[in-house]
mmCIF file of C-alpha atoms in Angstrom:
data_model
loop_
_atom_site.group_PDB
_atom_site.id
_atom_site.type_symbol
_atom_site.label_atom_id
_atom_site.label_comp_id
_atom_site.label_asym_id
_atom_site.label_seq_id
_atom_site.Cartn_x
_atom_site.Cartn_y
_atom_site.Cartn_z
ATOM 1 C CA MET A 29 0.000 0.000 0.000
ATOM 2 C CA LYS A 30 1.372 3.404 -1.029
ATOM 3 C CA PRO A 31 1.712 5.998 1.718
ATOM 4 C CA LYS A 32 -0.391 9.100 1.176
ATOM 5 C CA LYS A 33 1.441 12.169 -0.045
ATOM 6 C CA THR A 34 1.596 15.127 2.274
ATOM 7 C CA LEU A 35 0.109 18.443 1.225
ATOM 8 C CA ALA A 36 3.609 19.834 0.604
ATOM 9 C CA GLY A 37 4.483 16.771 -1.517
ATOM 10 C CA ARG A 38 1.325 17.179 -3.591
ATOM 11 C CA ILE A 39 2.011 20.906 -4.111
ATOM 12 C CA VAL A 40 5.578 20.155 -5.246
ATOM 13 C CA GLY A 41 4.237 17.464 -7.589
ATOM 14 C CA PHE A 42 1.716 19.891 -9.104
ATOM 15 C CA PHE A 43 4.428 22.540 -9.446
ATOM 16 C CA LEU A 44 6.764 20.138 -11.273
ATOM 17 C CA ARG A 45 3.956 18.973 -13.563
ATOM 18 C CA GLY A 46 3.194 22.627 -14.347
ATOM 19 C CA VAL A 47 6.868 23.253 -15.180
ATOM 20 C CA VAL A 48 6.906 20.262 -17.556
ATOM 21 C CA VAL A 49 3.793 21.553 -19.331
ATOM 22 C CA LEU A 50 4.650 25.267 -19.423
ATOM 23 C CA LEU A 51 8.426 25.277 -19.982
ATOM 24 C CA PRO A 52 8.433 24.163 -23.658
ATOM 25 C CA VAL A 53 5.543 26.506 -24.501
ATOM 26 C CA GLY A 54 7.050 29.394 -22.535
ATOM 27 C CA LEU A 55 10.482 28.929 -24.089
ATOM 28 C CA THR A 56 9.021 28.853 -27.611
ATOM 29 C CA VAL A 57 6.933 31.997 -26.978
ATOM 30 C CA PHE A 58 9.937 33.726 -25.381
ATOM 31 C CA LEU A 59 12.233 32.973 -28.334
ATOM 32 C CA ILE A 60 9.690 34.142 -30.920
ATOM 33 C CA TRP A 61 8.840 37.249 -28.866
ATOM 34 C CA SER A 62 12.555 38.045 -28.468
ATOM 35 C CA ALA A 63 13.145 37.729 -32.222
ATOM 36 C CA ILE A 64 10.187 40.012 -32.976
ATOM 37 C CA ASN A 65 11.340 42.621 -30.425
ATOM 38 C CA TRP A 66 14.906 42.452 -31.742
ATOM 39 C CA VAL A 67 13.686 43.161 -35.301
ATOM 40 C CA ASP A 68 11.445 46.010 -34.060
ATOM 41 C CA ASP A 69 14.347 47.543 -32.109
ATOM 42 C CA LEU A 70 16.690 47.227 -35.079
ATOM 43 C CA PHE A 71 14.132 48.871 -37.382
ATOM 44 C CA SER A 72 13.643 51.775 -34.943
ATOM 45 C CA LEU A 73 17.428 52.275 -34.779
ATOM 46 C CA VAL A 74 17.816 52.326 -38.556
ATOM 47 C CA PHE A 75 14.659 54.376 -39.177
ATOM 48 C CA PRO A 76 14.046 56.397 -35.974
ATOM 49 C CA ASN A 77 11.312 58.616 -37.484
ATOM 50 C CA ILE A 78 9.136 55.762 -38.823
ATOM 51 C CA SER A 79 6.794 53.714 -36.633
ATOM 52 C CA PHE A 80 5.367 50.462 -38.004
ATOM 53 C CA PRO A 81 3.601 48.318 -35.344
ATOM 54 C CA GLY A 82 3.797 44.593 -36.085
ATOM 55 C CA LEU A 83 6.704 44.906 -38.506
ATOM 56 C CA GLY A 84 8.861 42.598 -36.383
ATOM 57 C CA PHE A 85 6.225 39.860 -36.555
ATOM 58 C CA ILE A 86 5.866 40.238 -40.337
ATOM 59 C CA ILE A 87 9.642 40.162 -40.875
ATOM 60 C CA VAL A 88 10.209 37.108 -38.632
ATOM 61 C CA VAL A 89 7.436 35.088 -40.336
ATOM 62 C CA ALA A 90 8.568 36.208 -43.803
ATOM 63 C CA GLY A 91 12.210 35.431 -42.962
ATOM 64 C CA ILE A 92 11.396 31.904 -41.847
ATOM 65 C CA THR A 93 9.276 31.323 -44.959
ATOM 66 C CA ILE A 94 11.918 32.757 -47.325
ATOM 67 C CA THR A 95 14.570 30.572 -45.683
ATOM 68 C CA GLY A 96 12.369 27.544 -46.397
ATOM 69 C CA VAL A 97 11.983 28.607 -50.040
ATOM 70 C CA ILE A 98 15.717 29.223 -50.514
ATOM 71 C CA PHE A 99 16.766 25.918 -48.979
ATOM 72 C CA SER A 100 14.206 24.002 -51.065
ATOM 73 C CA GLY A 101 16.025 24.769 -54.351
ATOM 74 C CA ILE A 102 19.157 23.161 -55.765
ATOM 75 C CA VAL A 103 21.509 25.968 -54.670
ATOM 76 C CA GLY A 104 19.908 26.077 -51.225
ATOM 77 C CA ARG A 105 20.260 22.326 -50.789
ATOM 78 C CA PHE A 106 23.938 22.593 -51.723
ATOM 79 C CA LEU A 107 24.460 25.441 -49.233
ATOM 80 C CA PHE A 108 22.562 23.544 -46.544
ATOM 81 C CA LYS A 109 24.672 20.428 -47.187
ATOM 82 C CA LEU A 110 27.830 22.531 -46.890
ATOM 83 C CA LEU A 111 26.613 24.179 -43.666
ATOM 84 C CA ASP A 112 25.536 20.791 -42.312
ATOM 85 C CA GLU A 113 28.990 19.357 -43.009
ATOM 86 C CA VAL A 114 30.713 22.241 -41.211
ATOM 87 C CA MET A 115 28.385 21.928 -38.204
ATOM 88 C CA THR A 116 28.822 18.141 -37.942
ATOM 89 C CA ARG A 117 32.632 18.403 -38.079
ATOM 90 C CA THR A 118 33.044 21.181 -35.511
ATOM 91 C CA PRO A 119 33.901 19.781 -32.059
ATOM 92 C CA LEU A 120 31.279 20.421 -29.341
ATOM 93 C CA VAL A 121 28.980 22.144 -31.843
ATOM 94 C CA LYS A 122 28.403 18.804 -33.591
ATOM 95 C CA ILE A 123 26.986 17.233 -30.415
ATOM 96 C CA ILE A 124 24.375 19.964 -29.936
ATOM 97 C CA TYR A 125 23.642 20.408 -33.648
ATOM 98 C CA SER A 126 23.318 16.688 -34.419
ATOM 99 C CA SER A 127 21.088 16.028 -31.416
ATOM 100 C CA LEU A 128 18.713 18.896 -32.262
ATOM 101 C CA LYS A 129 18.697 17.988 -35.954
ATOM 102 C CA ASP A 130 17.882 14.341 -35.221
ATOM 103 C CA LEU A 131 15.130 15.304 -32.776
ATOM 104 C CA ILE A 132 13.476 17.677 -35.267
ATOM 105 C CA ASN A 133 13.832 15.193 -38.145
ATOM 106 C CA ALA A 134 12.261 12.497 -35.990
ATOM 107 C CA PHE A 135 9.013 14.483 -35.891
ATOM 108 C CA VAL A 136 8.897 16.164 -39.322
ATOM 109 C CA GLY A 137 10.436 15.943 -42.756
ATOM 110 C CA ASP A 138 11.322 13.114 -45.111
ATOM 111 C CA LYS A 139 13.295 11.193 -42.475
ATOM 112 C CA LYS A 140 10.500 11.116 -39.901
ATOM 113 C CA LYS A 141 11.250 8.333 -37.400
ATOM 114 C CA PHE A 142 8.041 8.089 -35.403
ATOM 115 C CA ASN A 143 5.933 6.480 -38.105
ATOM 116 C CA GLU A 144 5.620 2.893 -36.788
ATOM 117 C CA PRO A 145 3.417 2.859 -33.678
ATOM 118 C CA VAL A 146 3.629 -0.388 -31.693
ATOM 119 C CA LEU A 147 2.466 -1.976 -28.489
ATOM 120 C CA VAL A 148 5.321 -3.459 -26.414
ATOM 121 C CA THR A 149 4.771 -6.171 -23.827
ATOM 122 C CA THR A 150 7.255 -5.352 -21.068
ATOM 123 C CA SER A 151 6.609 -8.016 -18.435
ATOM 124 C CA SER A 152 5.413 -11.554 -17.921
ATOM 125 C CA VAL A 153 2.184 -10.249 -16.357
ATOM 126 C CA GLY A 154 1.245 -8.492 -19.592
ATOM 127 C CA THR A 155 2.137 -4.877 -18.865
ATOM 128 C CA GLN A 156 2.268 -3.020 -22.163
ATOM 129 C CA VAL A 157 3.433 0.395 -23.334
ATOM 130 C CA LEU A 158 2.860 2.332 -26.531
ATOM 131 C CA GLY A 159 5.830 3.503 -28.553
ATOM 132 C CA PHE A 160 7.420 3.848 -31.970
ATOM 133 C CA ILE A 161 10.039 1.607 -33.583
ATOM 134 C CA THR A 162 13.094 3.759 -34.277
ATOM 135 C CA ARG A 163 15.572 1.024 -35.288
ATOM 136 C CA HIS A 164 14.905 -2.417 -36.731
ATOM 137 C CA ASP A 165 18.561 -3.452 -36.683
ATOM 138 C CA LEU A 166 20.887 -3.160 -33.683
ATOM 139 C CA GLU A 167 23.745 -5.205 -35.161
ATOM 140 C CA HIS A 168 26.166 -2.274 -34.745
ATOM 141 C CA PHE A 169 25.778 -2.854 -30.970
ATOM 142 C CA GLY A 170 26.251 -6.595 -31.426
ATOM 143 C CA ILE A 171 22.579 -7.221 -30.611
ATOM 144 C CA ALA A 172 20.595 -9.586 -32.829
ATOM 145 C CA ASP A 173 16.831 -10.043 -33.150
ATOM 146 C CA LYS A 174 15.963 -6.945 -31.161
ATOM 147 C CA VAL A 175 14.501 -3.566 -32.065
ATOM 148 C CA ALA A 176 14.669 -0.112 -30.499
ATOM 149 C CA VAL A 177 11.341 1.393 -29.454
ATOM 150 C CA TYR A 178 10.973 5.006 -28.311
ATOM 151 C CA CYS A 179 8.259 5.476 -25.697
ATOM 152 C CA PRO A 180 7.397 9.164 -25.146
ATOM 153 C CA TYR A 181 6.147 10.418 -21.802
ATOM 154 C CA SER A 182 2.728 12.009 -21.553
ATOM 155 C CA TYR A 183 2.679 15.835 -21.743
ATOM 156 C CA SER A 184 6.321 15.925 -22.820
ATOM 157 C CA LEU A 185 8.634 15.213 -25.744
ATOM 158 C CA ALA A 186 10.955 13.372 -23.368
ATOM 159 C CA GLY A 187 10.795 9.612 -23.194
ATOM 160 C CA TYR A 188 12.901 6.484 -23.021
ATOM 161 C CA VAL A 189 14.201 3.825 -25.395
ATOM 162 C CA LEU A 190 13.430 0.155 -24.911
ATOM 163 C CA VAL A 191 15.477 -2.578 -26.569
ATOM 164 C CA VAL A 192 13.136 -5.541 -26.860
ATOM 165 C CA ASN A 193 12.751 -8.812 -28.688
ATOM 166 C CA LYS A 194 10.806 -8.606 -31.906
ATOM 167 C CA SER A 195 8.339 -11.112 -30.417
ATOM 168 C CA GLN A 196 7.354 -8.499 -27.797
ATOM 169 C CA ILE A 197 6.167 -6.066 -30.487
ATOM 170 C CA THR A 198 2.606 -5.809 -31.750
ATOM 171 C CA PRO A 199 2.277 -3.371 -34.681
ATOM 172 C CA LEU A 200 -0.694 -1.051 -34.342
ATOM 173 C CA ASN A 201 -3.044 -0.406 -37.215
ATOM 174 C CA ALA A 202 -3.016 3.312 -36.438
ATOM 175 C CA ASN A 203 -1.983 6.619 -37.910
ATOM 176 C CA ALA A 204 1.376 7.648 -36.387
ATOM 177 C CA THR A 205 0.238 11.222 -35.724
ATOM 178 C CA GLU A 206 -2.884 10.096 -33.889
ATOM 179 C CA ALA A 207 -0.875 7.544 -31.913
ATOM 180 C CA MET A 208 1.602 10.261 -30.856
ATOM 181 C CA LYS A 209 -1.267 12.571 -29.809
ATOM 182 C CA PHE A 210 -2.793 9.704 -27.823
ATOM 183 C CA ILE A 211 0.471 8.946 -25.994
ATOM 184 C CA VAL A 212 1.515 12.560 -25.328
ATOM 185 C CA SER A 213 -1.962 13.503 -24.086
ATOM 186 C CA GLY A 214 -1.996 10.622 -21.627
ATOM 187 C CA GLY A 215 -4.655 8.786 -23.646
ATOM 188 C CA VAL A 216 -7.089 11.710 -23.707
ATOM 189 C CA THR A 217 -6.945 12.660 -27.408
ATOM 190 C CA GLY A 218 -5.701 11.228 -30.650
ATOM 191 C CA PHE A 219 -8.044 8.739 -32.228
ATOM 192 C CA SER A 220 -11.260 9.755 -33.934
ATOM 193 C CA GLU A 221 -14.252 8.524 -31.999
#
C-alpha cells in the first residue's frame, strides 16, 4: 500500500507537472517574442522617425518562410549540405547540432522516425506500453533479433528507449500522428471517436 502524499508533496508534484507543461511553450513563446522585439528595435534604430507596429512579426514570419523557399532549391540544398557538413565536423557544436537535428527530423520531414506505432509487452504479467520503432537493426551494438522502441512520456517530448525482442512487439493499425497525440496527451486525445 502506497503511503499518502503530504500536502507539501502534492504541491511540489503539481508545481513540477506545471513546469513540464509550461516550460516548452514558454520557451518557444519567449524565443519568438525576443526575435520580434529584436527586429522592431533594429528597425527603430535604422529608421528612428518611422513607426510600423507589427513589422517585427511580419519580418520574422517572412524570414522563416523565405529561408524555407531558398533551402528548397538546388543551390539552397547545396548550401545547406555545406553548412551541415561544417556543423557536424566542428567539435562540441556537432553534439548539440546533431542532437537537435535528429530530434526535429524524428518528428517532421522526409526522415520522420516516429511512423511505426507499436504496443510493447514489457513483463510476464502483460504490462504493455505504446511507442514507436526507431531502429529495426541493432547489429552495430552486437545485438541480434531486437529492435529499439521510443516510448514518449505524456505531456512531454521526453521519453525512453526500450530494446526488446521482436516477439514483444505488436504493430498497431493506427496513424502515427494520432498515436503520438494519444500517448503525449496521456490517452485523452488522438483517435477519432
